[in-house]
mmCIF file of C-alpha atoms and ligand atoms in Angstrom:
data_model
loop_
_atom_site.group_PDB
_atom_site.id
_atom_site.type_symbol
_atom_site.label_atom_id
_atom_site.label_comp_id
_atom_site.label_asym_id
_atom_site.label_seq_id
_atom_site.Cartn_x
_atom_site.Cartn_y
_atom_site.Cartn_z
ATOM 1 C CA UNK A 4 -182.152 79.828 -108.918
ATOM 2 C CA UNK A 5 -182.798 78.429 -105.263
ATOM 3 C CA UNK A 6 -181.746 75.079 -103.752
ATOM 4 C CA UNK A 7 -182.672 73.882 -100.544
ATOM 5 C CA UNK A 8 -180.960 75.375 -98.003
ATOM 6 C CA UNK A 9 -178.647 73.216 -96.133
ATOM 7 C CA UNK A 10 -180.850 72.926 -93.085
ATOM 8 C CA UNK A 11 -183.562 72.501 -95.297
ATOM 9 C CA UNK A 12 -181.621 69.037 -97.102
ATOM 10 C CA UNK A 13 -180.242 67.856 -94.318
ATOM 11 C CA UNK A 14 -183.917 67.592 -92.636
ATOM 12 C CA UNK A 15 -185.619 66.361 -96.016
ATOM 13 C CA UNK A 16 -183.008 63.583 -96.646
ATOM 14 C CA UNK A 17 -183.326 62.308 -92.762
ATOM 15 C CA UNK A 18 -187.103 62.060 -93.628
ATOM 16 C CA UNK A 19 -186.347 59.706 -96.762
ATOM 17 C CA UNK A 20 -186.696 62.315 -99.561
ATOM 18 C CA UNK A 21 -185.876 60.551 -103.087
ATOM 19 C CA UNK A 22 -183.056 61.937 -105.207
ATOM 20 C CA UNK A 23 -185.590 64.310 -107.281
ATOM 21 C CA UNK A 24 -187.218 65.690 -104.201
ATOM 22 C CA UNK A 25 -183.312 67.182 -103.071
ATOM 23 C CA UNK A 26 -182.413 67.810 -106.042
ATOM 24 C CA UNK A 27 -185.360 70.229 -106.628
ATOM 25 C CA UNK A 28 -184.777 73.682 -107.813
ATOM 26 C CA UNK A 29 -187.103 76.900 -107.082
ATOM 27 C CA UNK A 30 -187.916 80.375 -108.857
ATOM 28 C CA UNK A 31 -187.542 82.208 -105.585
ATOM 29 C CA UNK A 32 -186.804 81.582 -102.110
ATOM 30 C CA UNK A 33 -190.569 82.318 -101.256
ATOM 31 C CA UNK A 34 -191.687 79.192 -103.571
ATOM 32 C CA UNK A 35 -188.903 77.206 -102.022
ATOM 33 C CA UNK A 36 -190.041 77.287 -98.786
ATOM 34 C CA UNK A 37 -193.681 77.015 -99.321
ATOM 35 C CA UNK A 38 -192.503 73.940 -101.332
ATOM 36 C CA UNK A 39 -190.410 72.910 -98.126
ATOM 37 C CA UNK A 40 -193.377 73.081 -96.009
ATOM 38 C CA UNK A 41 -196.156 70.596 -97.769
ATOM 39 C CA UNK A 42 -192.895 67.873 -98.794
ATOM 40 C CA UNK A 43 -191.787 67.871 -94.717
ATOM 41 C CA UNK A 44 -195.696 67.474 -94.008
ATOM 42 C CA UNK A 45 -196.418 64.881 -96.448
ATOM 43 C CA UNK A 46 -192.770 62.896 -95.355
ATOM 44 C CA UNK A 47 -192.973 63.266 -91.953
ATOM 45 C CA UNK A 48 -197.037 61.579 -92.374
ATOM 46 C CA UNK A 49 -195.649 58.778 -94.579
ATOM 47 C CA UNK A 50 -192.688 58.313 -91.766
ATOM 48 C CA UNK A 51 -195.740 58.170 -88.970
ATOM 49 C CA UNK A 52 -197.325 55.465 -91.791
ATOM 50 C CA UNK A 53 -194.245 53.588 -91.769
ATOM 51 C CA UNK A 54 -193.601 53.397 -88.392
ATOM 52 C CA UNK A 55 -197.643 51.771 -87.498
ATOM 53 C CA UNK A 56 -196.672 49.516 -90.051
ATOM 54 C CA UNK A 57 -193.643 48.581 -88.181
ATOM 55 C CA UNK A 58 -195.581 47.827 -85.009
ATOM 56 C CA UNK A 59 -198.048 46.063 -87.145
ATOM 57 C CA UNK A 60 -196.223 44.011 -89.287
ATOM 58 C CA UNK A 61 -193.051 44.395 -90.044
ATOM 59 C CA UNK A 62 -191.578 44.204 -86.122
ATOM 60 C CA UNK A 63 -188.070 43.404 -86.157
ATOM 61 C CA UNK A 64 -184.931 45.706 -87.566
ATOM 62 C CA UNK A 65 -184.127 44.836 -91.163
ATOM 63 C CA UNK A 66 -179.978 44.493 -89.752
ATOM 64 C CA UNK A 67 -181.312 41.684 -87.030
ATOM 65 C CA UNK A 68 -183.557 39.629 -90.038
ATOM 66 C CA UNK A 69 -180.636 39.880 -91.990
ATOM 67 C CA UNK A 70 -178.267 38.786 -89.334
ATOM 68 C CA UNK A 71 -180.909 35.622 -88.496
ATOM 69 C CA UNK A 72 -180.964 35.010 -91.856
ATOM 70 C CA UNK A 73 -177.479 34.820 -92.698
ATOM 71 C CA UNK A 74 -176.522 32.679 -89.627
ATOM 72 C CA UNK A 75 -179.256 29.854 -91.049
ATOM 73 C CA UNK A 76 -178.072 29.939 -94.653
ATOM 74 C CA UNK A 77 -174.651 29.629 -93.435
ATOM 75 C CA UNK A 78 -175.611 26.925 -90.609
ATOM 76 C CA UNK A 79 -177.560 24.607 -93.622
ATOM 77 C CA UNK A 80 -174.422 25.211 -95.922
ATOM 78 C CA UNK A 81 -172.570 23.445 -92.854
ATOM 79 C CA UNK A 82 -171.056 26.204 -91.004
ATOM 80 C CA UNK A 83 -170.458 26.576 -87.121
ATOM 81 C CA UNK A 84 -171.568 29.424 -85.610
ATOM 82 C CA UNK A 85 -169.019 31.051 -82.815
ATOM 83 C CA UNK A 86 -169.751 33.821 -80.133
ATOM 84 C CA UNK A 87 -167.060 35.221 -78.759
ATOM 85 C CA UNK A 88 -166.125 38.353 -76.531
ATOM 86 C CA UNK A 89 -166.409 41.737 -77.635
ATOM 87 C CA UNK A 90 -163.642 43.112 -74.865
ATOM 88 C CA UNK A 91 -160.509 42.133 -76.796
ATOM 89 C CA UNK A 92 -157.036 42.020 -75.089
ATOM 90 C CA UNK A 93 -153.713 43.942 -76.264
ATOM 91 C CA UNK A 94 -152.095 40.741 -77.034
ATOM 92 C CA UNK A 95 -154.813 39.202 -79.040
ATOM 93 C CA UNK A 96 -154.397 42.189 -80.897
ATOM 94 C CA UNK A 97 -150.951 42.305 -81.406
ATOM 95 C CA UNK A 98 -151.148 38.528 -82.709
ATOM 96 C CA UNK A 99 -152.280 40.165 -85.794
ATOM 97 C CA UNK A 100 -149.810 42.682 -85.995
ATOM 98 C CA UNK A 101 -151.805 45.754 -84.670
ATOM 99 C CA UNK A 102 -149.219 47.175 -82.653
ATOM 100 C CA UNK A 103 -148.597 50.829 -81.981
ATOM 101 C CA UNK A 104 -147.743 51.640 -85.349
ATOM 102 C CA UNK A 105 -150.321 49.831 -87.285
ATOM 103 C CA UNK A 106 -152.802 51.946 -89.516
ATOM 104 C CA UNK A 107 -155.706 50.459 -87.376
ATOM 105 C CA UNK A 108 -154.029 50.904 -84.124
ATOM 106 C CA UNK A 109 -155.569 54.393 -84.249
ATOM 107 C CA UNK A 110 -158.772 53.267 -84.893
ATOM 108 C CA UNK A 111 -159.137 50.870 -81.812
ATOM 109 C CA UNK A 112 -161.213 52.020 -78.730
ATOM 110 C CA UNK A 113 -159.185 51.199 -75.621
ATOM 111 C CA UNK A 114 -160.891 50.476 -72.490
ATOM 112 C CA UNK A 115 -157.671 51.025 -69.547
ATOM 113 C CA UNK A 116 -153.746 49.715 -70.665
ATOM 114 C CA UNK A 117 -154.402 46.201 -71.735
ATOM 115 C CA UNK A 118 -158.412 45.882 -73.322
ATOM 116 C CA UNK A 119 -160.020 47.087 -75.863
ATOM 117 C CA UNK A 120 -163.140 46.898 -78.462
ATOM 118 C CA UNK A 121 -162.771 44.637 -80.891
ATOM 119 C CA UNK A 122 -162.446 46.463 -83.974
ATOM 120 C CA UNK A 123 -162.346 42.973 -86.296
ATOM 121 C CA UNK A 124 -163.503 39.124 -85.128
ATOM 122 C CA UNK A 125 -160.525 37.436 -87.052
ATOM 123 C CA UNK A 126 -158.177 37.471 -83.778
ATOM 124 C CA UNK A 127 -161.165 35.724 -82.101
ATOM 125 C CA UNK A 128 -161.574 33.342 -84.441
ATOM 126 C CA UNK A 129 -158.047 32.745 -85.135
ATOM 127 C CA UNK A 130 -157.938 31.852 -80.949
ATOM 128 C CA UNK A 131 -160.878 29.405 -81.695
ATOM 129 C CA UNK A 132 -159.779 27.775 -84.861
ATOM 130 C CA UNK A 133 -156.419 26.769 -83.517
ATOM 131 C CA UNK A 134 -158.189 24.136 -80.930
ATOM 132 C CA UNK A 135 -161.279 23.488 -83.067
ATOM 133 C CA UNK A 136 -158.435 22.311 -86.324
ATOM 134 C CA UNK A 137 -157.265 20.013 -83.401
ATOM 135 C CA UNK A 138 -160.783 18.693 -82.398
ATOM 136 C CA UNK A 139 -162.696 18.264 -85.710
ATOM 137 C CA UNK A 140 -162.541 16.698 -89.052
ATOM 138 C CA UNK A 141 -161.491 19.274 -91.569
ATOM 139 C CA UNK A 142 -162.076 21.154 -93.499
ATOM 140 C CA UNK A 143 -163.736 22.849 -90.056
ATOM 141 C CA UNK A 144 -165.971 25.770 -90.990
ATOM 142 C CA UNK A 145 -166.995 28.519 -88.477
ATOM 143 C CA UNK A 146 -168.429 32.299 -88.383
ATOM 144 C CA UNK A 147 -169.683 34.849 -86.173
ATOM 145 C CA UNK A 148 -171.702 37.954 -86.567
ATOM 146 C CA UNK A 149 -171.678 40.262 -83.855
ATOM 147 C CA UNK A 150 -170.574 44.196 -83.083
ATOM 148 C CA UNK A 151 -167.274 45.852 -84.096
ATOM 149 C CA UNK A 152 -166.149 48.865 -83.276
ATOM 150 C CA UNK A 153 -163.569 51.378 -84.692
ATOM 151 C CA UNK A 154 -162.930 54.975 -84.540
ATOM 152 C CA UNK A 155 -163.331 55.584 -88.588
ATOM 153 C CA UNK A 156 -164.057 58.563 -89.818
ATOM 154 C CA UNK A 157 -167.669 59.202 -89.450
ATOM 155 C CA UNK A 158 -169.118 59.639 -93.118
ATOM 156 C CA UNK A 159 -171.748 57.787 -95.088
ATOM 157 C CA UNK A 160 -170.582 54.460 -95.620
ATOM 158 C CA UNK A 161 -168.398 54.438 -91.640
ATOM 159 C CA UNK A 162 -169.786 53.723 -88.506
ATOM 160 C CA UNK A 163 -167.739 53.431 -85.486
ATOM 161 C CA UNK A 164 -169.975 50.435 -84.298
ATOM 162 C CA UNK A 165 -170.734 48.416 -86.695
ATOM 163 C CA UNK A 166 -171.892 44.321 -87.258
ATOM 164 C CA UNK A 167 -169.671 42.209 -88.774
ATOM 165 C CA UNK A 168 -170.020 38.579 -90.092
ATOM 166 C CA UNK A 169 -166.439 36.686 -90.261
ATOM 167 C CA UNK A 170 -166.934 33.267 -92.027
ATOM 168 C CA UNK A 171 -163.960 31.026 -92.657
ATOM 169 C CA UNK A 172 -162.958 27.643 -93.600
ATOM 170 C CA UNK A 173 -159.706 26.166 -92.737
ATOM 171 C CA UNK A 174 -158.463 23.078 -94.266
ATOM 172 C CA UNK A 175 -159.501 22.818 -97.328
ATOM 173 C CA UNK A 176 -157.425 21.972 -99.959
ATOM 174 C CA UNK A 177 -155.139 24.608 -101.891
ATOM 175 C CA UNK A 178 -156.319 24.141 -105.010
ATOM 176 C CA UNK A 179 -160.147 25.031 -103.595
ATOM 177 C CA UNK A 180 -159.258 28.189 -102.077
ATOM 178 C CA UNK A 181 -159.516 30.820 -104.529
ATOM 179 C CA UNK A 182 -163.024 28.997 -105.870
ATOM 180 C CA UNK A 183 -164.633 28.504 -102.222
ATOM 181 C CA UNK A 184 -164.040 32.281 -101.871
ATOM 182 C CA UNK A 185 -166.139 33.003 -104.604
ATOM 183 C CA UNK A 186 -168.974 30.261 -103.663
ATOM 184 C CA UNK A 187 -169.131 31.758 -100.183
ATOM 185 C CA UNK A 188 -169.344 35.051 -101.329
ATOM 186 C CA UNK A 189 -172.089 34.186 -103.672
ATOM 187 C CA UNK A 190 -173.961 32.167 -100.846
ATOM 188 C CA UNK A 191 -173.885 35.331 -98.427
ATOM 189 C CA UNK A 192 -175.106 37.976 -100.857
ATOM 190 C CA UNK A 193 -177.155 35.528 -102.756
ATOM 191 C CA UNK A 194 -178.707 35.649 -99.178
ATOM 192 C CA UNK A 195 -178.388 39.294 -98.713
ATOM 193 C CA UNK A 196 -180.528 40.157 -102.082
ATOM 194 C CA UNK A 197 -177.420 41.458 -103.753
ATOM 195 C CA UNK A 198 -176.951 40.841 -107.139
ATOM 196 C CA UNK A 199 -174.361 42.626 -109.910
ATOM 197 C CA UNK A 200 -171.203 42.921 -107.191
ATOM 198 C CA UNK A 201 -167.958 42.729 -108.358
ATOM 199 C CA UNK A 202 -164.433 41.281 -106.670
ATOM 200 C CA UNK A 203 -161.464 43.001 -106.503
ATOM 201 C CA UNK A 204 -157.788 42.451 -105.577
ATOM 202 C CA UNK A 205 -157.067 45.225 -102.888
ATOM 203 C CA UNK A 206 -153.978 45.714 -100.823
ATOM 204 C CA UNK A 207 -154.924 45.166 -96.673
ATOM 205 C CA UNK A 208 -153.210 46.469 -94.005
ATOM 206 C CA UNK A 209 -153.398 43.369 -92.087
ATOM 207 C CA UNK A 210 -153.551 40.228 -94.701
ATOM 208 C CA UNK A 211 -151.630 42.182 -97.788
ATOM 209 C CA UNK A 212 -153.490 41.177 -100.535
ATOM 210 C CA UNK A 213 -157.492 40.880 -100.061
ATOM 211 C CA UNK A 214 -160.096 40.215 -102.614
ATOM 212 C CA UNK A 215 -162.920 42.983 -101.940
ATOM 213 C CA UNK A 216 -166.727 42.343 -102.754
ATOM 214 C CA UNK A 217 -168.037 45.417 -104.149
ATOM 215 C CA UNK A 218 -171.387 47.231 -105.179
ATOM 216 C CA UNK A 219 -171.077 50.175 -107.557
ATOM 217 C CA UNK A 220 -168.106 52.072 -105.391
ATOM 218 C CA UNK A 221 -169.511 50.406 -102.199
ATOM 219 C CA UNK A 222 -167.332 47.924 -100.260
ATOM 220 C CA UNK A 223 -169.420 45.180 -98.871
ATOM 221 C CA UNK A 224 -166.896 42.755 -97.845
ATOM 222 C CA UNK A 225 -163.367 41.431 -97.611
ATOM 223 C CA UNK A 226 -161.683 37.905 -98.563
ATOM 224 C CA UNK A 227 -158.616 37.080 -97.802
ATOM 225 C CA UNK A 228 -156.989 33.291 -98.678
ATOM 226 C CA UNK A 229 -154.281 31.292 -96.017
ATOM 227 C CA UNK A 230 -151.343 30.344 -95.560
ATOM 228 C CA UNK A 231 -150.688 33.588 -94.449
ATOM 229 C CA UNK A 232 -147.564 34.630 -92.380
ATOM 230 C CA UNK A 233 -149.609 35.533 -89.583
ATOM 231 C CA UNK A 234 -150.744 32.263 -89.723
ATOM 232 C CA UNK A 235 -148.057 31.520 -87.619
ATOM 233 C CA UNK A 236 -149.158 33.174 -84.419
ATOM 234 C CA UNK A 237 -151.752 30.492 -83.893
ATOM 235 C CA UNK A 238 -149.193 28.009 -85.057
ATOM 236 C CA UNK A 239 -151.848 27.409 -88.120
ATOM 237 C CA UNK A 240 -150.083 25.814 -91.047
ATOM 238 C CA UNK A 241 -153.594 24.722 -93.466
ATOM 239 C CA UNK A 242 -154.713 26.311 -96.512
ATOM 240 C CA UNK A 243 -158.144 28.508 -95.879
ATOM 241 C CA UNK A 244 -160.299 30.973 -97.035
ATOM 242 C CA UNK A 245 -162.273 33.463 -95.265
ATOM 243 C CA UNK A 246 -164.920 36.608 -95.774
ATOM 244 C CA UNK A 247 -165.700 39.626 -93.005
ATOM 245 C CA UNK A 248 -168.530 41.271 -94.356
ATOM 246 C CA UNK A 249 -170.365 44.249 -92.677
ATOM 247 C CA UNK A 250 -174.147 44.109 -92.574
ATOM 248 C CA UNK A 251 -174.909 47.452 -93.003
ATOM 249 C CA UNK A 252 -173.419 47.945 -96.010
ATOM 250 C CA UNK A 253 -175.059 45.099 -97.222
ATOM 251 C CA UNK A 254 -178.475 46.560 -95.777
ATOM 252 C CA UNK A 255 -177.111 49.752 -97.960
ATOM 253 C CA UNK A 256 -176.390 47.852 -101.106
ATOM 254 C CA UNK A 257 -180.188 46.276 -100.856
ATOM 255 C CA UNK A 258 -181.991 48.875 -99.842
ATOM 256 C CA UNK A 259 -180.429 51.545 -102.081
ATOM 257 C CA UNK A 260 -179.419 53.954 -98.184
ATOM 258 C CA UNK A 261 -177.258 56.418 -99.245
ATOM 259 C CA UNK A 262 -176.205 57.060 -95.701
ATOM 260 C CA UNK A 263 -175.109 53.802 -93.028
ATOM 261 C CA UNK A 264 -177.116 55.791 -90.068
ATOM 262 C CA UNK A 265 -180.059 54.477 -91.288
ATOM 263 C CA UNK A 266 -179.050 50.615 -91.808
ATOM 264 C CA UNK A 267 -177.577 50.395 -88.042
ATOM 265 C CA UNK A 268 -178.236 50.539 -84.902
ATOM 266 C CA UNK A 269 -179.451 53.981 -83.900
ATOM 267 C CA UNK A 270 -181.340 55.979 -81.956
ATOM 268 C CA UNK A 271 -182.332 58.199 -84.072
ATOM 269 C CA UNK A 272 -184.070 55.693 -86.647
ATOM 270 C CA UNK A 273 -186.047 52.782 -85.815
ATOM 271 C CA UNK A 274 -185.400 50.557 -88.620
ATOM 272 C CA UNK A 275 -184.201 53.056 -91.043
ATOM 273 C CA UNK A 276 -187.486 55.484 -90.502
ATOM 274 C CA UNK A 277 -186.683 59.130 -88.727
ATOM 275 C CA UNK A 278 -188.573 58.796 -85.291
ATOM 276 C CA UNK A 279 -188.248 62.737 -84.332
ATOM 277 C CA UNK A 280 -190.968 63.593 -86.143
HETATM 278 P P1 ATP B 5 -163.325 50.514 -95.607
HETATM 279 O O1 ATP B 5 -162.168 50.479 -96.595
HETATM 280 O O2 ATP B 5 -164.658 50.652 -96.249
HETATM 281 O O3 ATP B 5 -163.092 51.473 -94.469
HETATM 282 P P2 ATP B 5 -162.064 48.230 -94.450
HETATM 283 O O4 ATP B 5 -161.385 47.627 -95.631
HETATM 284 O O5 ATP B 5 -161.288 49.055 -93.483
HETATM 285 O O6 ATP B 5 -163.354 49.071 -94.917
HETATM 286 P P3 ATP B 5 -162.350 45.579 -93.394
HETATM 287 O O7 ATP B 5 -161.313 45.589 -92.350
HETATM 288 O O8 ATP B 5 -162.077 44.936 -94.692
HETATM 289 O O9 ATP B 5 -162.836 47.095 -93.622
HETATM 290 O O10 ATP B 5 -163.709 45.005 -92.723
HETATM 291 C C1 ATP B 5 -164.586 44.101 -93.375
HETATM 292 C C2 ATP B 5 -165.912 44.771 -93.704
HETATM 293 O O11 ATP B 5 -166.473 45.400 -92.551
HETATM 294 C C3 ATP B 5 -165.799 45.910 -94.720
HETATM 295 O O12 ATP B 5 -165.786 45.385 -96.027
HETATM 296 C C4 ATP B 5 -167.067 46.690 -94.448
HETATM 297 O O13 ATP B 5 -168.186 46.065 -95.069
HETATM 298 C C5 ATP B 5 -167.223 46.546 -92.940
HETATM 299 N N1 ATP B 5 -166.708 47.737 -92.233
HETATM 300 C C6 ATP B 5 -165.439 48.016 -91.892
HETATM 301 N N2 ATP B 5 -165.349 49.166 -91.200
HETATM 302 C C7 ATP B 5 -166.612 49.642 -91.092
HETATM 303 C C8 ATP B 5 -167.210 50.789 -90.461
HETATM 304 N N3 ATP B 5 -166.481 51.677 -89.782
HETATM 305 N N4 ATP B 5 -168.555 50.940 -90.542
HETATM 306 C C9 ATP B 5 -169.301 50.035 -91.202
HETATM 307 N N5 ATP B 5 -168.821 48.930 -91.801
HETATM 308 C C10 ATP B 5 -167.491 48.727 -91.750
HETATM 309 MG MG1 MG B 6 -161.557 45.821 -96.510
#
């Protein structure tokens, strides 16, 4: 009985081999590699296809379409879009408790002693919110969608730069919270194509108790309702709700990826098709 060899996989799956084609088994090693040798031709040709077709027609990275198209939906549902830097500082951080002995703390990409990458938008948009609760009627509804970085481990569902889109609402009533969650869930991966998720109640390291969006055992996103004790930091007292969702796992939940690389940015894959080939 002969599998592919590892080498063998690893090329086949970068090339956008189904399921079947790597699970395939052979009679000898002989037939496996003459089998090896017409499936690379005949992906790598169909990657070549893909790619003209690109130039042609398609044009534009399936992670920026989605991004554009998220910021309109949420922009017509009445939401304020926010861009903010992606150098964070050490005290921004530490507003939301990610000190030195913080789970995450690990995970953050420092620059010299007092800047770093942002690995989340929420202090950002915490900093905003706080004048903007002061300047507009409520409730006062913002997001952003931009890069975030952290040093995860690298696997198939972890990048260490990744986009994220934060939305939240502040001051809304109480009593709305736990229902707006839901209806801005539903309105992002409504947009998204995702249908059949499920929510959650997960324990966070930074809000305690989150409500995850999940596909099969993918996370997509994570909720979280206010007051909150960090709340306080910003001097923030009103109910609110918000979502931080990552776009390539929702690019993975549509598109059925089993590995991230191909849903972000890369340099290896022009919208999710191998270009060494
Ligand atoms: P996970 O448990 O999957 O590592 P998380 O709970 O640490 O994710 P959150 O802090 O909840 O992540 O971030 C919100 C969303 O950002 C996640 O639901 C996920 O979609 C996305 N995300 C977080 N970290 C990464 C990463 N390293 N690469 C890609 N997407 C990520
Ligand atoms: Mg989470």
């Amino acid at each position: 009985m002969n599998e592919w060899t590892e080498v063998q996989k690893q090329r086949l799956q970068e090339l956008g081999a189904t399921e079947a084609q790597t699970a395939a088994i052979f009679g000898s090693a002989e037939e496996r590699n003459r089998a090896y040798q017409s499936l690379e031709q005949a992906l790598v040709a169909r990657c070549a296809e893909l790619l003209l077709q690109y130039r042609i027609t398609t044009k534009q990275p399936a992670l920026t379409s989605l991004e554009i198209n998220l910021a309109n939906t949420l922009v017509t549902a009445g939401f304020a879009q926010v861009a903010t830097p992606t150098l964070l500082s050490k005290g921004l951080l530490a507003k939301m408790t990610i000190t030195e002995d913080h789970p995450l703390f690990k995970q953050v990409f420092w620059l010299d002693e007092r800047k770093c990458l942002r690995p989340m938008l929420a202090p950002n948009l915490y900093f905003v919110l706080k004048d903007l609760l002061r300047l507009w009627p409520h409730p006062v509804s913002i997001f952003e969608i931009g890069p975030c970085f952290r040093k995860d481990t690298q696997g198939g569902k972890h990048q260490q730069e990744f986009t994220m889109l934060n939305l939240v609402e502040m001051g809304l009533s109480k009593e709305r919270c736990a229902e707006r969650l839901k209806e801005l869930a539903a309105l992002v991966l409504k947009a998204a194509g995702i249908e059949n998720y499920t929510m959650a109640a997960e324990l966070s390291d930074v809000y305690g108790e989150t409500i995850d969006l999940v596909k099969g055992d993918l996370e997509l996103g994570s909720g979280a309702v206010g007051p909150h004790p960090l709340d306080a930091n910003w001097g923030i007292t009103v109910p609110w709700v918000g979502i931080g969702f990552g776009l390539e796992r929702l690019l993975m939940a549509k598109e059925g990826h089993s590995n991230i690389q191909r849903a972000g940015r890369s340099l290896t894959y022009l919208n999710g098709i191998r270009l060494n080939i």
